[in-house]
Short mmCIF file of C-alpha atoms and ligand atoms in Angstrom, two decimals:
data_model
loop_
_atom_site.label_atom_id
_atom_site.label_comp_id
_atom_site.label_asym_id
_atom_site.label_seq_id
_atom_site.Cartn_x
_atom_site.Cartn_y
_atom_site.Cartn_z
CA MET D 26 -3.08 12.89 -22.90
CA SER D 27 -4.20 16.82 -23.32
CA THR D 28 -5.97 19.06 -20.93
CA ALA D 29 -9.01 18.24 -23.26
CA ALA D 30 -9.22 14.76 -23.14
CA LEU D 31 -8.49 14.79 -19.16
CA ARG D 32 -11.98 15.83 -18.01
CA ARG D 33 -12.00 13.90 -14.79
CA VAL D 34 -9.76 13.89 -12.11
CA VAL D 35 -8.85 11.01 -9.49
CA VAL D 36 -6.39 12.46 -7.07
CA VAL D 37 -6.05 9.61 -4.26
CA GLY D 38 -4.34 10.66 -0.94
CA ASN D 39 -4.74 13.71 0.00
CA GLY D 40 -1.21 14.07 1.55
CA ILE D 41 1.43 16.62 0.77
CA ALA D 42 1.54 15.01 -2.90
CA GLY D 43 -1.94 15.02 -3.71
CA LEU D 44 -2.54 18.42 -2.82
CA THR D 45 0.68 19.47 -4.16
CA ALA D 46 -0.41 17.36 -7.46
CA ALA D 47 -4.65 19.11 -7.55
CA ASP D 48 -2.53 22.87 -7.38
CA THR D 49 -0.44 21.47 -10.36
CA LEU D 50 -3.41 19.83 -11.94
CA ARG D 51 -4.99 23.80 -11.90
CA ASP D 52 -2.10 25.28 -12.57
CA THR D 53 -1.75 23.08 -16.54
CA GLY D 54 -4.78 25.03 -17.03
CA PHE D 55 -6.84 21.78 -15.76
CA ASP D 56 -10.10 22.50 -15.72
CA GLY D 57 -12.20 19.63 -16.12
CA GLU D 58 -13.14 17.79 -12.35
CA LEU D 59 -10.79 17.58 -9.64
CA THR D 60 -11.69 14.57 -6.81
CA ILE D 61 -9.22 14.00 -3.84
CA VAL D 62 -10.60 11.08 -1.61
CA GLY D 63 -7.76 10.97 1.19
CA ASP D 64 -8.41 7.95 4.30
CA GLU D 65 -7.91 11.00 6.92
CA PRO D 66 -10.67 13.34 8.31
CA HIS D 67 -8.46 15.89 8.02
CA PRO D 68 -7.53 18.72 5.43
CA ALA D 69 -3.82 18.40 4.07
CA TYR D 70 -1.22 20.13 6.85
CA SER D 71 1.65 19.11 7.40
CA ARG D 72 3.30 16.13 8.44
CA PRO D 73 7.11 17.88 9.21
CA ALA D 74 5.34 19.72 11.86
CA LEU D 75 4.10 16.97 13.76
CA SER D 76 7.22 16.22 15.05
CA LYS D 77 8.70 19.34 15.27
CA ALA D 78 6.81 22.78 16.45
CA LEU D 79 3.58 20.18 16.86
CA LEU D 80 5.43 18.41 19.71
CA LEU D 81 6.61 21.66 21.69
CA ASP D 82 3.70 23.86 21.28
CA HIS D 83 1.07 24.00 23.87
CA ASP D 84 -1.17 27.04 23.09
CA ASP D 85 -1.00 27.48 19.84
CA HIS D 86 -2.59 24.05 17.49
CA ALA D 87 -1.61 25.70 14.33
CA ALA D 88 2.00 24.62 13.60
CA HIS D 89 0.15 21.97 10.87
CA ARG D 90 -1.92 23.95 9.29
CA LEU D 91 -0.69 24.76 5.60
CA ALA D 92 -2.92 27.49 3.46
CA PRO D 93 -5.78 27.22 1.71
CA SER D 94 -5.91 26.19 -1.05
CA ALA D 95 -7.42 27.22 -4.73
CA HIS D 96 -7.97 24.00 -6.58
CA GLY D 97 -11.12 23.88 -6.12
CA ALA D 98 -11.88 20.46 -5.83
CA THR D 99 -14.12 17.54 -4.66
CA GLU D 100 -12.22 16.74 -1.42
CA LEU D 101 -13.77 13.24 0.01
CA LEU D 102 -12.33 12.49 3.30
CA GLY D 103 -12.40 10.12 6.00
CA VAL D 104 -12.31 7.81 2.95
CA ARG D 105 -10.82 5.48 1.20
CA ALA D 106 -9.55 3.79 -1.22
CA THR D 107 -9.73 -0.34 -1.58
CA GLY D 108 -9.28 -0.96 -5.26
CA LEU D 109 -8.03 0.36 -8.70
CA ASP D 110 -9.39 -0.96 -11.85
CA PRO D 111 -7.23 0.29 -14.61
CA ASP D 112 -9.16 -1.80 -17.63
CA ARG D 113 -11.57 0.02 -16.37
CA ARG D 114 -10.42 3.03 -15.13
CA ARG D 115 -12.44 3.21 -11.56
CA VAL D 116 -11.02 3.77 -8.18
CA ARG D 117 -13.36 1.91 -5.41
CA LEU D 118 -13.78 3.43 -3.06
CA ASP D 119 -14.49 1.51 0.49
CA ASP D 120 -18.84 2.98 0.75
CA GLY D 121 -18.83 0.96 -2.21
CA THR D 122 -19.01 3.00 -5.05
CA GLU D 123 -16.53 3.39 -7.76
CA LEU D 124 -15.32 7.29 -9.41
CA PRO D 125 -14.97 7.27 -13.05
CA TYR D 126 -11.26 8.85 -14.11
CA ASP D 127 -9.28 9.53 -17.20
CA GLY D 128 -6.58 10.05 -15.22
CA VAL D 129 -5.36 9.48 -12.09
CA VAL D 130 -3.07 10.37 -9.31
CA LEU D 131 -1.18 7.46 -7.09
CA ALA D 132 -1.35 9.56 -3.57
CA THR D 133 -1.77 6.94 -0.55
CA GLY D 134 2.00 7.88 0.85
CA SER D 135 2.88 5.81 3.76
CA ARG D 136 2.83 4.35 7.05
CA ALA D 137 4.68 3.68 10.57
CA ARG D 138 6.59 0.47 10.23
CA ARG D 139 5.44 -1.10 14.03
CA LEU D 140 7.67 -3.49 16.12
CA SER D 141 4.40 -5.55 17.46
CA ALA D 142 0.87 -5.72 17.74
CA LEU D 143 0.94 -4.16 21.00
CA ALA D 144 -1.58 -1.01 21.80
CA GLY D 145 0.37 0.36 23.32
CA GLU D 146 3.68 0.96 21.22
CA VAL D 147 3.39 4.76 20.09
CA THR D 148 4.22 5.87 16.54
CA LEU D 149 3.75 9.09 14.81
CA ARG D 150 2.48 8.99 11.34
CA GLY D 151 -0.54 10.95 10.68
CA LEU D 152 -2.17 14.28 12.67
CA ASP D 153 -3.82 12.51 15.69
CA ASP D 154 -1.01 10.40 16.56
CA ALA D 155 0.57 13.82 17.27
CA LEU D 156 -1.90 14.70 19.07
CA GLY D 157 -2.61 11.43 21.50
CA LEU D 158 1.44 11.74 21.74
CA ARG D 159 1.93 15.32 23.09
CA GLY D 160 -1.67 14.82 25.48
CA ARG D 161 0.35 11.81 27.03
CA LEU D 162 3.20 14.35 27.64
CA ALA D 163 2.04 16.38 29.53
CA GLY D 164 1.99 13.63 32.36
CA ARG D 165 5.82 13.29 31.96
CA PRO D 166 6.05 9.80 31.61
CA SER D 167 9.42 8.49 31.25
CA VAL D 168 9.78 7.35 27.91
CA VAL D 169 11.84 5.10 25.16
CA VAL D 170 12.39 6.08 21.99
CA VAL D 171 13.34 3.29 20.14
CA GLY D 172 14.51 4.14 15.72
CA GLY D 173 17.60 6.57 16.56
CA GLY D 174 16.65 8.20 12.38
CA PRO D 175 15.43 11.97 12.05
CA LEU D 176 12.04 10.91 13.98
CA GLY D 177 13.18 9.30 16.09
CA MET D 178 15.42 11.65 18.05
CA GLU D 179 13.00 14.28 16.99
CA ILE D 180 10.60 13.15 19.22
CA ALA D 181 13.31 12.50 21.60
CA SER D 182 13.68 15.92 21.39
CA GLY D 183 10.08 17.19 21.81
CA CYS D 184 9.51 14.59 24.99
CA LEU D 185 12.34 16.06 26.93
CA ALA D 186 11.41 19.30 25.85
CA ALA D 187 8.38 17.96 27.52
CA GLY D 188 9.97 17.49 30.45
CA CYS D 189 9.80 13.74 30.43
CA THR D 190 13.26 11.46 31.04
CA VAL D 191 13.82 9.83 27.62
CA THR D 192 16.11 7.07 26.18
CA LEU D 193 16.60 6.52 23.26
CA VAL D 194 17.47 3.16 21.29
CA SER D 195 19.35 3.13 17.98
CA GLN D 196 21.33 0.59 15.93
CA GLY D 197 24.16 2.54 15.96
CA LEU D 198 25.25 6.30 16.52
CA PRO D 199 21.73 7.78 15.85
CA LEU D 200 21.52 9.83 12.82
CA THR D 201 24.67 8.33 10.86
CA VAL D 202 23.14 6.08 8.24
CA GLN D 203 20.82 9.53 7.13
CA LEU D 204 23.54 12.70 8.28
CA GLY D 205 26.48 10.15 8.23
CA PRO D 206 28.95 10.25 10.67
CA TYR D 207 30.05 14.34 11.35
CA LEU D 208 26.92 15.52 11.35
CA ALA D 209 24.81 13.05 13.83
CA GLY D 210 28.27 13.63 16.02
CA VAL D 211 27.17 17.28 16.57
CA PHE D 212 23.60 16.13 17.40
CA VAL D 213 24.38 13.59 19.44
CA GLY D 214 26.67 15.64 21.21
CA ALA D 215 23.32 18.89 21.66
CA ALA D 216 21.26 15.69 22.35
CA ARG D 217 23.83 14.33 25.59
CA GLU D 218 23.70 18.09 26.33
CA ARG D 219 20.51 18.24 27.37
CA GLY D 220 19.72 15.11 28.83
CA LEU D 221 19.37 12.20 25.91
CA THR D 222 20.28 9.05 27.52
CA VAL D 223 21.63 6.57 23.90
CA VAL D 224 21.69 3.02 23.88
CA ASP D 225 23.27 1.56 20.87
CA THR D 226 21.79 -2.21 20.46
CA GLU D 227 21.97 -4.73 17.01
CA SER D 228 17.92 -4.99 17.61
CA ALA D 229 15.02 -4.25 20.13
CA ARG D 230 11.60 -5.82 20.53
CA LEU D 231 8.35 -4.81 22.04
CA GLU D 232 6.94 -7.57 24.88
CA GLY D 233 3.94 -6.88 27.00
CA PRO D 234 1.23 -6.17 28.54
CA GLU D 235 -0.58 -5.13 25.60
CA HIS D 236 -0.94 -1.47 27.40
CA GLY D 237 2.88 -1.22 29.16
CA PRO D 238 4.59 -2.34 26.87
CA ARG D 239 8.80 -3.01 27.52
CA VAL D 240 11.54 -3.24 25.40
CA VAL D 241 14.02 -5.72 25.26
CA LEU D 242 17.76 -5.39 23.70
CA ALA D 243 19.37 -8.08 21.75
CA GLU D 244 21.72 -8.45 24.59
CA GLY D 245 18.34 -9.37 27.23
CA THR D 246 18.40 -6.09 28.69
CA VAL D 247 14.95 -4.66 29.44
CA LEU D 248 13.98 -1.05 29.85
CA GLU D 249 10.37 -0.30 31.39
CA ALA D 250 8.89 2.99 31.03
CA GLY D 251 5.38 4.51 30.85
CA LEU D 252 5.41 5.58 26.83
CA VAL D 253 7.12 3.48 24.61
CA VAL D 254 7.23 5.12 21.12
CA SER D 255 8.77 3.63 18.27
CA ALA D 256 10.45 5.70 15.05
CA VAL D 257 11.53 2.85 12.49
CA GLY D 258 10.68 3.77 9.34
CA ASP D 259 7.48 3.13 7.23
CA VAL D 260 5.65 1.15 4.97
CA PRO D 261 3.74 2.89 2.00
CA ASN D 262 0.24 2.20 1.40
CA THR D 263 0.56 0.35 -2.01
CA GLU D 264 -2.09 -2.31 -0.90
CA TRP D 265 -4.88 -1.12 -2.69
CA LEU D 266 -3.11 -1.46 -6.12
CA ALA D 267 -2.97 -5.22 -5.83
CA GLY D 268 -3.86 -7.36 -9.02
CA THR D 269 -3.62 -3.95 -10.84
CA GLY D 270 0.71 -5.19 -11.52
CA LEU D 271 1.30 -1.39 -10.52
CA VAL D 272 2.71 -2.15 -7.74
CA GLU D 273 6.50 -4.09 -7.34
CA ARG D 274 8.22 -4.70 -4.00
CA GLY D 275 6.19 -2.77 -2.02
CA LEU D 276 6.05 0.42 -4.61
CA VAL D 277 5.13 1.99 -7.58
CA PRO D 278 7.87 1.98 -9.66
CA VAL D 279 7.20 5.58 -12.43
CA ASP D 280 9.11 6.57 -15.49
CA ALA D 281 10.88 10.29 -14.82
CA ARG D 282 7.88 12.12 -15.40
CA GLY D 283 6.41 10.14 -12.28
CA LEU D 284 3.85 8.50 -14.47
CA ALA D 285 3.29 4.68 -13.57
CA ARG D 286 0.88 4.08 -16.91
CA PRO D 287 -0.47 6.70 -19.82
CA GLY D 288 -2.51 7.85 -17.31
CA ILE D 289 -2.38 6.67 -14.05
CA ALA D 290 0.68 9.03 -12.12
CA ALA D 291 2.23 8.63 -8.75
CA ALA D 292 3.71 10.39 -6.24
CA GLY D 293 5.54 11.15 -3.14
CA ASP D 294 6.13 8.68 -0.55
CA LEU D 295 4.92 5.12 -2.29
CA VAL D 296 6.58 5.51 -5.36
CA GLY D 297 9.98 3.71 -6.97
CA LEU D 298 12.39 7.13 -8.83
CA PRO D 299 13.86 5.12 -11.78
CA THR D 300 17.89 5.00 -10.92
CA PRO D 301 20.51 3.12 -12.57
CA SER D 302 20.00 0.81 -9.74
CA GLY D 303 16.44 -0.01 -9.66
CA PRO D 304 13.56 1.94 -8.91
CA ARG D 305 14.18 3.89 -5.59
CA ARG D 306 12.11 5.59 -2.67
CA ILE D 307 13.27 8.98 -1.36
CA PRO D 308 11.06 9.76 0.84
CA LEU D 309 11.04 13.07 1.94
CA TRP D 310 8.85 16.28 2.44
CA SER D 311 10.18 17.86 -0.81
CA SER D 312 10.93 14.87 -2.52
CA ALA D 313 6.81 14.40 -2.45
CA ILE D 314 6.17 18.03 -3.60
CA GLU D 315 8.57 17.82 -6.65
CA GLN D 316 7.73 14.21 -7.69
CA ALA D 317 3.73 15.92 -7.41
CA LYS D 318 4.26 18.95 -9.77
CA ALA D 319 6.47 16.33 -12.80
CA ALA D 320 3.37 13.36 -12.33
CA ALA D 321 0.62 15.98 -12.59
CA ARG D 322 2.32 18.14 -15.49
CA ALA D 323 3.18 14.50 -16.48
CA LEU D 324 -0.87 13.77 -16.23
CA VAL D 325 -1.76 16.32 -18.83
CA HIS D 326 1.00 16.50 -21.25
CA GLY D 327 2.51 13.19 -21.50
CA GLY D 328 6.43 12.98 -22.85
CA ALA D 329 6.30 16.25 -24.22
CA ALA D 330 6.45 16.67 -20.45
CA PRO D 331 9.71 17.80 -18.52
CA PRO D 332 11.39 14.94 -16.45
CA LEU D 333 11.35 15.39 -12.07
CA GLU D 334 15.31 16.85 -12.13
CA PHE D 335 15.05 18.10 -8.39
CA GLN D 336 18.30 19.11 -5.62
CA PRO D 337 17.31 16.92 -2.65
CA TYR D 338 16.54 19.95 0.21
CA PHE D 339 15.71 17.77 4.05
CA TRP D 340 15.90 19.67 7.20
CA THR D 341 15.77 19.01 10.77
CA GLU D 342 15.06 20.29 14.03
CA GLN D 343 15.84 19.21 17.74
CA PHE D 344 17.98 19.32 20.60
CA GLY D 345 18.30 23.87 20.25
CA LEU D 346 19.71 23.34 16.84
CA ASN D 347 18.22 23.77 13.09
CA LEU D 348 19.77 22.37 9.95
CA LYS D 349 18.61 22.55 6.89
CA ALA D 350 20.50 20.50 3.47
CA VAL D 351 20.86 20.21 0.49
CA GLY D 352 22.70 18.18 -1.58
CA PRO D 353 22.72 13.99 -1.31
CA LEU D 354 23.00 12.33 2.29
CA PRO D 355 24.59 11.26 4.28
CA PRO D 356 27.99 13.32 2.93
CA ALA D 357 31.40 11.54 4.64
CA GLY D 358 34.06 12.54 6.10
CA GLU D 359 34.59 16.52 7.51
CA PRO D 360 32.69 19.09 5.68
CA GLU D 361 35.09 22.57 4.95
CA TYR D 362 33.74 25.49 6.82
CA LEU D 363 32.21 28.33 4.83
CA ALA D 364 31.06 30.05 8.09
CA GLY D 365 31.76 29.08 11.49
CA GLY D 366 33.17 26.65 12.48
CA PRO D 367 33.33 23.15 14.59
CA GLY D 368 33.28 24.12 18.20
CA GLY D 369 29.41 24.65 17.90
CA GLY D 370 27.51 27.64 17.22
CA PRO D 371 25.61 28.59 14.09
CA ALA D 372 28.26 27.37 11.13
CA LEU D 373 27.72 26.48 7.24
CA MET D 374 29.30 23.87 5.91
CA ARG D 375 29.92 22.47 2.12
CA TRP D 376 31.28 18.47 1.13
CA PRO D 377 32.66 18.50 -2.21
CA HIS D 378 31.83 16.18 -5.31
CA PRO D 379 33.93 14.76 -8.09
CA ASP D 380 31.61 17.02 -10.04
CA GLY D 381 32.02 20.53 -8.51
CA THR D 382 28.77 20.15 -7.17
CA GLY D 383 28.37 19.79 -3.39
CA THR D 384 26.40 18.48 -0.36
CA VAL D 385 25.77 21.81 1.82
CA ALA D 386 24.63 21.91 5.51
CA ALA D 387 23.28 25.03 7.21
CA LEU D 388 23.30 24.61 10.83
CA ASP D 389 22.51 28.51 11.17
CA HIS D 390 18.04 29.49 10.48
CA ARG D 391 18.79 32.69 8.74
CA ILE D 392 20.07 31.22 5.90
CA PRO D 393 17.51 30.99 3.21
CA VAL D 394 17.58 28.03 1.42
CA PRO D 395 18.01 29.25 -2.11
CA ARG D 396 21.64 30.31 -1.14
CA LEU D 397 21.84 26.54 -0.13
CA ARG D 398 21.23 25.56 -3.48
CA ARG D 399 23.07 27.85 -4.58
CA LEU D 400 25.86 26.46 -2.82
CA SER D 401 24.75 23.15 -3.55
CA ARG D 402 25.37 23.79 -7.50
CA SER D 403 29.02 25.40 -7.76
CA ALA D 404 31.20 26.57 -4.39
CA ALA D 405 31.90 30.01 -6.10
C1 FAD E 30 6.23 13.28 11.62
C2 FAD E 30 7.17 12.86 10.48
C3 FAD E 30 8.13 14.64 10.68
C4 FAD E 30 8.43 14.46 9.47
N1 FAD E 30 9.98 15.16 9.02
C5 FAD E 30 9.86 15.44 7.89
C6 FAD E 30 10.87 16.30 7.17
O1 FAD E 30 11.90 17.16 8.92
N2 FAD E 30 11.57 16.67 6.38
C7 FAD E 30 11.11 15.68 5.45
O2 FAD E 30 11.73 16.20 4.19
N3 FAD E 30 10.62 15.02 5.17
C8 FAD E 30 9.01 14.30 6.80
N4 FAD E 30 9.00 13.61 7.11
C9 FAD E 30 8.50 12.83 5.95
C10 FAD E 30 7.10 13.70 4.35
O3 FAD E 30 6.27 14.10 5.80
C11 FAD E 30 6.60 12.81 3.89
O4 FAD E 30 7.46 11.80 3.32
C12 FAD E 30 5.85 13.03 3.01
O5 FAD E 30 4.89 13.32 4.32
C13 FAD E 30 5.09 12.16 2.16
O6 FAD E 30 3.64 13.22 1.56
P1 FAD E 30 2.64 11.80 0.44
O7 FAD E 30 2.16 12.94 0.76
O8 FAD E 30 3.70 11.69 -0.24
O9 FAD E 30 2.04 10.85 1.75
P2 FAD E 30 1.25 11.44 3.05
O10 FAD E 30 2.03 12.71 4.11
O11 FAD E 30 1.46 9.61 3.76
O12 FAD E 30 -0.44 11.09 2.61
C14 FAD E 30 -0.90 10.34 2.20
C15 FAD E 30 -2.25 10.64 2.42
O13 FAD E 30 -2.80 9.27 1.65
C16 FAD E 30 -4.08 8.74 2.22
N5 FAD E 30 -4.44 7.60 2.63
C17 FAD E 30 -3.37 6.18 2.50
N6 FAD E 30 -3.83 5.38 2.21
C18 FAD E 30 -4.86 5.43 1.51
C19 FAD E 30 -6.24 5.27 0.84
N7 FAD E 30 -6.11 3.52 0.54
N8 FAD E 30 -7.58 5.81 1.00
C20 FAD E 30 -7.16 6.99 0.91
N9 FAD E 30 -6.91 8.52 1.69
C21 FAD E 30 -5.02 6.89 1.76
C22 FAD E 30 -2.78 9.08 3.74
O14 FAD E 30 -3.45 8.65 5.01
C23 FAD E 30 -2.44 10.57 3.76
O15 FAD E 30 -3.36 11.39 5.03
C24 FAD E 30 8.21 13.58 8.18
C25 FAD E 30 7.28 12.39 8.05
C26 FAD E 30 6.91 11.60 9.47
C27 FAD E 30 5.54 11.22 10.12
#
C-alpha cells in the first residue's frame, strides 16, 4: 500500500510502540488521518522510568515524561479497543463506536502477570501503579518482593532506598536468567551489601487476608510484610483481538517487517517476532521502538520496506549500579575486561561470540551506547 492508498490509520495502544509508529508514519510522509487509541488516561510516558527514577524521586515528578510528539494524531485517551474486524477494517471501542481504517497498528503491549486475585497484591506496570507504590513507600512498610528478574530487583532497590526493610523471593539467584551468572553475581552482591535479604525458593504463592497478603514459599515458610509486590512477568494484551485469527499462543506473530497481514502492523510487547524456533517476544523498550519503526514503514511501503534489524539493547539501574548492555543476553561464562576489573567500580566487559560479534556490558554510566554498539559488532 502506498501513502496515497493509506488515508486513515488507527494505532491501538499509546505506549512507546504506538507513539513510535505514529511518529514514523509521519516521517515516511503519511499525512492522512491518524488516530491513537489508548486505555490509559495519560499521554505516552517512559515505562522504564517507573521502577527507577520515579520510585526514588520525591521532588520532581517528571522522570517518566517524554518529549511532546509532533505527529498531530487525534488521541483518544482513556478509551479501550474491544475488538477488531479485519474484513470491514474497523476497530471497535468500549463506548460502542467503531473507527474505520485503511491501516492499523496493533500496539497494546502487555500487563503484569499476577500471582493472586487479592487486592493487596501490588504490581508495577503503569504510571498509576508507580505513583501508588511510591505513596505506600513513604510509610516505610516492611516489603516482600516476589520475582528475581530486573523489575523485581529494581523495585527492591527502590524500596530499600526509601528506607524499607526488603526481602526478595526468587527462583534461584536473581537476574541469572536475564543477565547470566556473572553479572547476576555482581548485582546480587551489591544488593546484599545494601541490606537486601534474598530468599531462594522453587515457588511462592500469596494467601489472604485480602488487603495484606502473606507469601507462602514452596517449603511452607510464611513471609509476612506490610507490603507485598509481585514482579513475575507479563501477559500480552491480545484478548481484544479474539476471533480475528491474528493471535497464536497469546501473541501476534508478525513477518520480518512487522506485518501480521497486509494493512495490519504490530509492534512491541504483544508481538512474536519470527525466529527459526517460532515466534518469539523481545519485550524491551528499544525493541518496541525498532519494531514500531519497521512496522510503520511496512504499513506504508509493504514488501519494499526494509526488514527489522536491530542489536538488542538493555539497561538497568539498581543498588547503586548502572548497567548498559548491547548484544544477546544472557552471556555465558566470564567476560574479557576492556576497562576496569572484577573488583567493583566502573567496568567495560565483552563476551565474544564465535561469529566475531560480542555482548558488551558497561557498569559505567559515562560510556555512550553508540560505543557499546560498535564494540558489540567488532572487538577492534
Ligand atoms: C516498570 C517497568 C520497567 C521497565 N524497565 C525496562 C528497562 O529498564 N529496559 C527495557 O528495555 N525495558 C523495560 N521495560 C519494558 C518496556 O517498558 C516495554 O518493553 C515497553 O514499554 C513495551 O512497549 P509497548 O508500547 O509495546 O507496550 P506498553 O508500554 O505496555 O503500551 C501499551 C499501551 O496500550 C494500552 N492498551 C492495552 N490494551 C488496550 C486496549 N484494548 N485498547 C487501548 N489501549 C490498550 C496499555 O494500557 C498501554 O498504555 C520495563 C517495563 C516496566 C513495566
